[in-house]
Amino acid sequence: MELGILKLIYVVIDGMGDLPIEELGNQTPLEFAETPKMDFLAGRGKLGLMYTVGRGVAPESDVAVISILGYDPYKYHVGRGPLEAYGAGLDMRDGDLALRCNFATLGEGKRIIDRRAGRNLTSSEASELAKAINSLVKLESYPASFEFKNTIGHRGVLIIRSKAGPLSAKISNTDPAYERVAGLGVAKADVKMILEDCVPLEDSEAARISARLVNEFVQKSHEVLENHEVNKRREAEGKLKANIILTRDAGNALPKFFNINEKYGVKFACLADMPVERGIARLAGMHPIELPPPSGDLVHDCLIRAERLLDILDDFDCFYIHIKGPDEPGHDGNFMLKAEKIAIIDKHFFGSILPKINLNETVICVTADHSTPCKLKAHSDDPVPLLISGGKIESDGINKFSEKECRKGSLGILEKGTALMPILMKTIKET
């Protein structure tokens, strides 16, 4: 560690960015929300906007996080599947095929009624369904086995292991909401909610085999899920069935990231609860801090994360903290709930840590991994707000943290998320 290095608290608020909303007086949820703590940080810091991957790219969270941690996603990204698998504790070897999955609701004619099965699938329900899939589904189109694991809520991960040659990640998604562009997972602008077939994206036997295995898994698991007792209960309770597995972002190898601690001469800890962010952080060399999964009570979750951060503040130099809150209401188009969640994070996370941190010895960066505009109900390519405060940073004299105010800040517009980490590392070493 360098002599006199400042602490860095790097907070990424998932999906916080948005667009002006007429019902909020043409304010964004961030601008509308009560955020006195982040406004305080803005007032004594510098502001800007950032394209987390680049202009014209509406990134998935994994691609965005890789970029804003300083890794060029076009160089290092290998598909979200392996990152999810690694973060979920599954054994992933080169040549295995890993895919991010959702439990979803399938209706007649391959129509997807809900990509997240009503977003009310409990972990215990998902675990029962996953157990049935693992015990009852057998892949027979090629010598291969699989392991399916539910993670949090409707989310899951699938690994297919070939008993012959390596499998190929050059296959399409069955999830219609996302596509692959230059190897990166991006949100589609125009989505038709129809279950898609997995098809090879290259002319190779490995890609054809891989696509065939995914389709076989999707079909056979659907047959198991359709009449499972969990789904019968859900249907009787007026809930949507979790009767199909959507797959996306295949990968057949783990990325070979440089070690972030060695590169910058610091000691990084990660406080994140979602498998993909935890997987990325571990592969980057960060020390993972154990956290309980999201409880559904954001106040409680923020207090726990603030407490854990303060407990380990003396043990590390830098802290990457990923808070999920506003992304889900963005996907649901619920702008009031999104603003409420941003206000909760401000009050209970930042409100808990700021009285106990010496800002002269600490740099705090607050940003988002992507925008999730409520009017789109999906990730967009809009830039995200960015603030850097504390240490010897001179103030821009702007006392509000919002997309509109960030546009006026001295940081300007960062065209790529990879530019941020070098700025932060320089800032904490300018003592």
Coordinates of C-alpha atoms in Angstrom, one line a residue:
M1 CA 0.0 0.0 0.0
E2 CA 1.3 3.5 -0.8
L3 CA 2.1 5.9 2.0
G4 CA -0.8 8.3 2.7
I5 CA -3.2 6.6 0.3
L6 CA -6.9 7.7 0.8
K7 CA -9.7 5.2 1.2
L8 CA -12.1 4.7 -1.7
I9 CA -15.8 3.9 -1.3
Y10 CA -17.1 3.2 -4.8
V11 CA -20.9 2.8 -4.7
V12 CA -22.7 1.5 -7.8
I13 CA -26.5 1.9 -7.6
D14 CA -28.0 -0.6 -10.0
G15 CA -30.1 0.9 -12.7
M16 CA -30.4 4.3 -11.0
G17 CA -30.1 6.4 -14.3
D18 CA -33.4 7.4 -15.9
L19 CA -35.1 9.9 -18.2
P20 CA -37.4 12.8 -17.3
I21 CA -40.9 11.7 -16.4
E22 CA -44.0 13.9 -17.1
E23 CA -45.8 12.7 -13.9
L24 CA -42.8 13.8 -11.8
G25 CA -42.8 17.3 -13.3
N26 CA -40.3 16.2 -16.0
Q27 CA -37.8 15.1 -13.4
T28 CA -36.1 11.8 -13.2
P29 CA -36.7 9.5 -10.2
L30 CA -33.2 10.5 -8.9
E31 CA -34.0 14.2 -9.3
F32 CA -37.4 13.8 -7.7
A33 CA -36.2 11.7 -4.8
E34 CA -35.2 13.2 -1.4
T35 CA -31.4 12.7 -1.4
P36 CA -29.8 15.1 1.1
K37 CA -26.8 12.9 1.7
M38 CA -25.9 12.4 -2.0
D39 CA -26.6 16.1 -2.6
F40 CA -24.2 16.9 0.2
L41 CA -21.5 14.8 -1.5
A42 CA -22.3 16.5 -4.8
G43 CA -21.9 19.9 -3.2
R44 CA -18.4 19.2 -2.0
G45 CA -17.3 17.2 -5.1
K46 CA -17.2 16.9 -8.9
L47 CA -20.0 15.7 -11.1
G48 CA -20.3 14.3 -14.6
L49 CA -22.0 11.8 -16.8
M50 CA -20.6 8.4 -18.0
Y51 CA -21.5 6.0 -20.8
T52 CA -20.7 2.8 -18.9
V53 CA -19.7 0.9 -22.0
G54 CA -20.0 3.4 -24.9
R55 CA -22.5 5.4 -26.8
G56 CA -25.2 3.3 -28.5
V57 CA -24.8 0.3 -26.1
A58 CA -27.6 -0.5 -23.7
P59 CA -25.5 -2.9 -21.6
E60 CA -26.5 -5.7 -19.3
S61 CA -25.2 -5.4 -15.8
D62 CA -22.3 -7.8 -16.2
V63 CA -20.9 -5.9 -19.2
A64 CA -21.3 -2.6 -17.5
V65 CA -19.7 -3.7 -14.2
I66 CA -16.7 -5.2 -16.1
S67 CA -16.3 -1.8 -17.8
I68 CA -16.7 0.5 -14.8
L69 CA -14.2 -1.6 -12.8
G70 CA -11.6 -0.9 -15.5
Y71 CA -11.7 -3.9 -17.8
D72 CA -12.4 -3.4 -21.5
P73 CA -15.5 -5.6 -22.0
Y74 CA -14.7 -6.1 -25.7
K75 CA -11.4 -7.7 -24.6
Y76 CA -12.3 -9.5 -21.4
H77 CA -16.0 -10.4 -21.6
V78 CA -16.8 -14.0 -22.2
G79 CA -20.6 -14.1 -21.7
R80 CA -22.6 -13.5 -18.5
G81 CA -23.2 -17.3 -18.0
P82 CA -19.7 -18.1 -16.7
L83 CA -19.7 -15.0 -14.3
E84 CA -23.1 -16.0 -12.9
A85 CA -21.9 -19.6 -12.5
Y86 CA -18.7 -18.6 -10.7
G87 CA -20.5 -16.1 -8.5
A88 CA -23.0 -18.9 -7.6
G89 CA -20.2 -21.2 -6.5
L90 CA -20.6 -23.7 -9.4
D91 CA -17.5 -25.5 -10.9
M92 CA -16.9 -23.9 -14.3
R93 CA -14.2 -25.3 -16.6
D94 CA -13.1 -24.2 -20.0
G95 CA -15.3 -26.0 -22.6
D96 CA -18.3 -26.1 -20.3
L97 CA -21.3 -24.1 -21.4
A98 CA -22.7 -21.7 -18.9
L99 CA -25.9 -19.6 -19.3
R100 CA -27.8 -17.0 -17.2
C101 CA -31.4 -18.1 -16.7
N102 CA -34.7 -16.8 -15.7
F103 CA -37.8 -18.7 -14.5
A104 CA -40.5 -17.2 -16.6
T105 CA -44.2 -17.8 -17.5
L106 CA -45.0 -19.4 -20.9
G107 CA -48.5 -19.2 -22.4
E108 CA -50.0 -20.5 -25.7
G109 CA -48.1 -20.3 -29.0
K110 CA -44.7 -19.8 -27.3
R111 CA -45.9 -16.4 -25.9
I112 CA -44.0 -15.3 -22.9
I113 CA -46.5 -13.8 -20.4
D114 CA -43.9 -12.6 -17.9
R115 CA -40.1 -12.9 -18.2
R116 CA -39.8 -13.2 -14.4
A117 CA -42.8 -15.3 -13.4
G118 CA -44.5 -12.3 -11.8
R119 CA -41.3 -11.4 -9.9
N120 CA -42.7 -13.1 -6.8
L121 CA -41.1 -16.6 -7.1
T122 CA -39.6 -17.3 -3.6
S123 CA -36.2 -18.9 -3.2
S124 CA -37.8 -21.9 -1.6
E125 CA -40.2 -22.4 -4.6
A126 CA -37.3 -21.9 -7.0
S127 CA -35.2 -24.4 -5.1
E128 CA -38.0 -27.0 -5.3
L129 CA -38.3 -26.4 -9.1
A130 CA -34.5 -26.6 -9.6
K131 CA -34.3 -29.9 -7.6
A132 CA -37.0 -31.4 -9.9
I133 CA -35.2 -30.3 -13.0
N134 CA -31.9 -31.7 -11.9
S135 CA -33.4 -35.1 -11.0
L136 CA -35.9 -35.5 -13.8
V137 CA -34.4 -34.0 -16.9
K138 CA -31.8 -36.0 -18.9
L139 CA -30.0 -34.7 -22.0
E140 CA -30.0 -37.3 -24.7
S141 CA -29.2 -35.5 -28.0
Y142 CA -25.5 -35.6 -27.2
P143 CA -23.3 -37.1 -24.5
A144 CA -23.6 -34.4 -21.9
S145 CA -24.7 -33.6 -18.4
F146 CA -26.0 -30.4 -16.8
E147 CA -26.3 -28.6 -13.5
F148 CA -29.1 -26.1 -12.9
K149 CA -29.0 -23.8 -9.9
N150 CA -31.5 -21.2 -8.8
T151 CA -29.8 -18.1 -7.3
I152 CA -32.0 -15.3 -6.1
G153 CA -35.8 -15.1 -6.8
H154 CA -36.5 -15.9 -10.4
R155 CA -32.9 -16.0 -11.4
G156 CA -30.8 -19.1 -12.1
V157 CA -27.7 -20.4 -13.9
L158 CA -27.2 -23.5 -16.1
I159 CA -24.0 -25.3 -16.8
I160 CA -23.9 -28.0 -19.6
R161 CA -20.8 -30.2 -19.5
S162 CA -19.9 -32.2 -22.6
K163 CA -18.5 -35.7 -22.2
A164 CA -16.9 -35.4 -25.6
G165 CA -15.5 -32.2 -27.1
P166 CA -15.7 -28.6 -25.8
L167 CA -19.0 -26.8 -26.3
S168 CA -19.4 -23.4 -28.1
A169 CA -20.7 -20.2 -26.7
K170 CA -21.5 -19.0 -30.2
I171 CA -25.2 -19.5 -29.8
S172 CA -28.3 -17.3 -29.5
N173 CA -30.5 -16.5 -26.5
T174 CA -33.9 -18.1 -26.0
D175 CA -34.8 -15.0 -23.9
P176 CA -36.2 -12.5 -26.4
A177 CA -35.4 -9.4 -24.4
Y178 CA -31.6 -9.6 -24.9
E179 CA -29.4 -10.2 -27.9
R180 CA -25.7 -10.5 -28.5
V181 CA -23.8 -7.7 -30.3
A182 CA -20.1 -8.1 -30.9
G183 CA -20.2 -10.8 -28.2
L184 CA -21.8 -8.5 -25.5
G185 CA -25.2 -9.0 -24.0
V186 CA -27.4 -5.9 -24.8
A187 CA -31.0 -5.1 -24.2
K188 CA -33.2 -5.2 -27.4
A189 CA -35.0 -2.0 -28.2
D190 CA -38.0 -3.7 -29.9
V191 CA -39.0 -6.9 -28.1
K192 CA -41.6 -9.4 -29.2
M193 CA -42.4 -11.6 -26.2
I194 CA -42.1 -15.0 -28.0
L195 CA -39.8 -17.8 -26.7
E196 CA -37.0 -18.1 -29.2
D197 CA -35.1 -21.2 -30.3
C198 CA -31.5 -21.3 -29.6
V199 CA -29.5 -21.3 -32.9
P200 CA -25.8 -21.5 -33.7
L201 CA -24.2 -18.2 -34.4
E202 CA -21.3 -19.8 -36.3
D203 CA -20.9 -22.6 -38.8
S204 CA -19.4 -25.2 -36.4
E205 CA -20.4 -28.6 -35.1
A206 CA -19.7 -27.4 -31.5
A207 CA -22.2 -24.5 -31.9
R208 CA -24.8 -26.8 -33.5
I209 CA -24.5 -29.3 -30.7
S210 CA -24.6 -26.5 -28.0
A211 CA -27.7 -25.0 -29.5
R212 CA -29.4 -28.4 -29.7
L213 CA -28.5 -29.2 -26.0
V214 CA -30.0 -25.8 -24.9
N215 CA -33.2 -26.4 -26.8
E216 CA -33.5 -29.9 -25.4
F217 CA -33.0 -28.6 -21.8
V218 CA -35.5 -25.8 -22.3
Q219 CA -38.2 -28.2 -23.7
K220 CA -37.7 -31.0 -21.2
S221 CA -37.5 -28.6 -18.2
H222 CA -40.7 -27.0 -19.4
E223 CA -42.4 -30.4 -19.3
V224 CA -41.2 -30.9 -15.7
L225 CA -42.2 -27.4 -14.6
E226 CA -45.6 -27.2 -16.2
N227 CA -47.3 -29.7 -13.9
H228 CA -45.1 -29.3 -10.8
E229 CA -46.8 -29.0 -7.4
V230 CA -45.2 -25.6 -6.9
N231 CA -46.8 -24.3 -10.1
K232 CA -50.1 -25.9 -9.2
R233 CA -50.1 -24.1 -5.9
R234 CA -49.1 -20.8 -7.5
E235 CA -51.9 -21.1 -10.1
A236 CA -54.4 -21.9 -7.3
E237 CA -53.2 -18.7 -5.5
G238 CA -53.7 -16.6 -8.6
K239 CA -50.0 -16.3 -9.3
L240 CA -48.2 -16.9 -12.6
K241 CA -46.6 -20.3 -13.2
A242 CA -42.8 -20.5 -13.3
N243 CA -43.0 -23.0 -16.2
I244 CA -40.2 -22.1 -18.6
I245 CA -36.5 -21.4 -18.3
L246 CA -35.2 -18.6 -20.4
T247 CA -31.5 -18.7 -21.3
R248 CA -29.1 -16.0 -22.4
D249 CA -25.5 -14.9 -22.6
A250 CA -23.7 -18.2 -23.1
G251 CA -20.0 -18.5 -22.3
N252 CA -17.6 -21.4 -22.3
A253 CA -14.7 -20.0 -20.3
L254 CA -14.0 -17.7 -17.4
P255 CA -12.4 -14.4 -18.2
K256 CA -8.7 -13.9 -17.4
F257 CA -8.9 -10.5 -15.6
F258 CA -5.8 -8.7 -14.4
N259 CA -5.6 -8.5 -10.6
I260 CA -7.0 -5.2 -9.6
N261 CA -5.0 -5.0 -6.4
E262 CA -1.7 -5.7 -8.1
K263 CA -2.4 -3.3 -11.0
Y264 CA -3.1 -0.3 -8.7
G265 CA -1.2 -1.2 -5.5
V266 CA -4.3 -1.3 -3.3
K267 CA -6.4 -3.8 -1.3
F268 CA -10.0 -4.1 -2.6
A269 CA -13.0 -5.5 -0.9
C270 CA -16.4 -6.2 -2.5
L271 CA -19.8 -5.9 -0.9
A272 CA -22.3 -7.2 -3.5
D273 CA -25.1 -9.8 -3.1
M274 CA -26.0 -10.8 -6.7
P275 CA -24.0 -13.7 -8.2
V276 CA -22.8 -11.9 -11.3
E277 CA -21.3 -8.9 -9.4
R278 CA -19.7 -11.2 -6.9
G279 CA -18.3 -13.4 -9.6
I280 CA -16.7 -10.4 -11.4
A281 CA -15.3 -9.0 -8.2
R282 CA -13.7 -12.4 -7.2
L283 CA -12.2 -12.9 -10.6
A284 CA -10.8 -9.3 -10.4
G285 CA -9.0 -10.3 -7.1
M286 CA -11.2 -8.5 -4.7
H287 CA -11.9 -9.9 -1.3
P288 CA -15.6 -10.9 -1.1
I289 CA -17.4 -9.8 2.0
E290 CA -20.2 -12.2 2.9
L291 CA -23.7 -10.6 2.8
P292 CA -27.1 -12.1 3.3
P293 CA -29.2 -12.2 0.1
P294 CA -31.6 -9.3 -0.5
S295 CA -34.4 -9.6 2.0
G296 CA -37.0 -7.6 0.1
D297 CA -36.6 -4.9 2.8
L298 CA -34.3 -2.3 1.3
V299 CA -34.0 -0.4 4.6
H300 CA -32.7 -3.5 6.4
D301 CA -30.4 -4.4 3.5
C302 CA -28.9 -0.9 3.4
L303 CA -28.3 -0.9 7.2
I304 CA -26.6 -4.3 7.0
R305 CA -24.3 -3.2 4.1
A306 CA -23.4 0.1 5.9
E307 CA -22.6 -1.9 9.1
R308 CA -20.4 -4.4 7.2
L309 CA -18.6 -1.6 5.5
L310 CA -17.8 0.2 8.7
D311 CA -16.7 -3.0 10.3
I312 CA -14.0 -3.6 7.7
L313 CA -13.1 0.0 7.0
D314 CA -9.6 -0.4 8.5
D315 CA -8.9 -3.7 6.8
F316 CA -8.9 -2.6 3.1
D317 CA -8.1 0.5 1.0
C318 CA -10.9 0.3 -1.5
F319 CA -14.5 -0.9 -1.3
Y320 CA -16.7 -1.7 -4.3
I321 CA -20.3 -1.7 -3.2
H322 CA -23.2 -2.7 -5.5
I323 CA -26.7 -1.9 -4.4
K324 CA -29.6 -3.4 -6.4
G325 CA -32.5 -1.2 -5.3
P326 CA -33.8 1.0 -8.2
D327 CA -33.3 -1.4 -11.1
E328 CA -36.4 -3.6 -10.6
P329 CA -38.9 -0.7 -10.4
G330 CA -37.3 0.7 -13.5
H331 CA -38.0 -2.6 -15.3
D332 CA -41.5 -2.4 -14.0
G333 CA -42.1 1.2 -15.0
N334 CA -42.8 2.1 -11.4
F335 CA -41.2 5.6 -11.2
M336 CA -42.6 6.4 -7.7
L337 CA -41.2 3.2 -6.2
K338 CA -37.9 3.8 -8.0
A339 CA -37.6 7.3 -6.5
E340 CA -38.6 5.9 -3.1
K341 CA -35.8 3.2 -3.3
I342 CA -33.2 5.9 -4.2
A343 CA -34.3 7.9 -1.2
I344 CA -34.0 4.8 1.0
I345 CA -30.4 4.2 -0.1
D346 CA -29.6 7.9 0.5
K347 CA -31.1 7.9 4.0
H348 CA -30.1 4.4 5.3
F349 CA -26.9 3.6 3.5
F350 CA -25.2 7.0 3.1
G351 CA -27.0 8.4 6.2
S352 CA -25.4 5.5 8.2
I353 CA -21.8 5.8 6.9
L354 CA -21.3 9.5 6.4
P355 CA -21.3 10.5 10.1
K356 CA -18.6 7.8 10.8
I357 CA -16.3 8.6 7.9
N358 CA -13.6 11.3 7.7
L359 CA -14.2 12.7 4.2
N360 CA -10.8 14.4 4.2
E361 CA -9.3 10.9 4.2
T362 CA -11.9 9.2 2.0
V363 CA -13.0 9.5 -1.6
I364 CA -16.6 8.5 -2.3
C365 CA -17.7 7.8 -5.8
V366 CA -21.4 7.3 -6.6
T367 CA -22.7 6.1 -10.0
A368 CA -24.8 3.5 -11.7
D369 CA -24.0 0.5 -13.9
H370 CA -26.6 1.5 -16.5
S371 CA -29.8 3.5 -16.9
T372 CA -33.1 1.7 -16.6
P373 CA -35.7 4.3 -17.8
C374 CA -39.2 3.7 -16.4
K375 CA -40.8 4.6 -19.8
L376 CA -38.7 1.9 -21.5
K377 CA -38.9 -0.7 -18.8
A378 CA -35.5 -1.9 -19.9
H379 CA -31.8 -0.9 -19.9
S380 CA -30.9 2.0 -22.2
D381 CA -27.8 3.5 -23.7
D382 CA -28.3 6.8 -21.8
P383 CA -25.3 8.0 -19.7
V384 CA -25.4 7.6 -16.0
P385 CA -24.9 10.2 -13.3
L386 CA -21.5 10.3 -11.6
L387 CA -20.1 12.0 -8.6
I388 CA -16.6 11.9 -7.0
S389 CA -16.3 13.6 -3.6
G390 CA -14.0 13.8 -0.6
G391 CA -10.2 14.0 -0.1
K392 CA -8.8 17.1 -1.7
I393 CA -11.3 17.2 -4.5
E394 CA -12.4 20.8 -5.3
S395 CA -16.2 21.4 -5.5
D396 CA -18.0 22.1 -8.7
G397 CA -20.4 24.2 -6.7
I398 CA -23.4 22.1 -7.6
N399 CA -25.5 21.1 -4.7
K400 CA -27.8 18.5 -6.3
F401 CA -27.1 15.0 -7.5
S402 CA -29.2 14.3 -10.7
E403 CA -28.7 13.5 -14.3
K404 CA -29.4 17.2 -15.3
E405 CA -27.0 18.7 -12.7
C406 CA -24.3 16.1 -13.5
R407 CA -24.4 17.3 -17.1
K408 CA -23.0 20.7 -15.8
G409 CA -20.1 19.2 -13.9
S410 CA -16.4 19.5 -14.5
L411 CA -15.9 15.8 -15.0
G412 CA -17.8 16.2 -18.3
I413 CA -19.0 13.2 -20.2
L414 CA -16.9 10.0 -19.9
E415 CA -17.3 8.2 -23.2
K416 CA -16.3 4.8 -21.7
G417 CA -16.7 3.3 -18.3
T418 CA -13.1 2.0 -18.4
A419 CA -11.9 5.7 -17.9
L420 CA -13.3 5.9 -14.4
M421 CA -11.1 3.5 -12.4
P422 CA -7.8 5.2 -13.4
I423 CA -9.4 8.6 -12.4
L424 CA -10.4 7.1 -9.0
M425 CA -7.0 5.5 -8.4
K426 CA -5.2 8.8 -9.3
T427 CA -7.5 10.7 -6.9
I428 CA -6.9 8.5 -3.9
K429 CA -3.1 8.8 -4.4
E430 CA -3.0 12.6 -4.7
T431 CA -2.3 13.2 -1.1

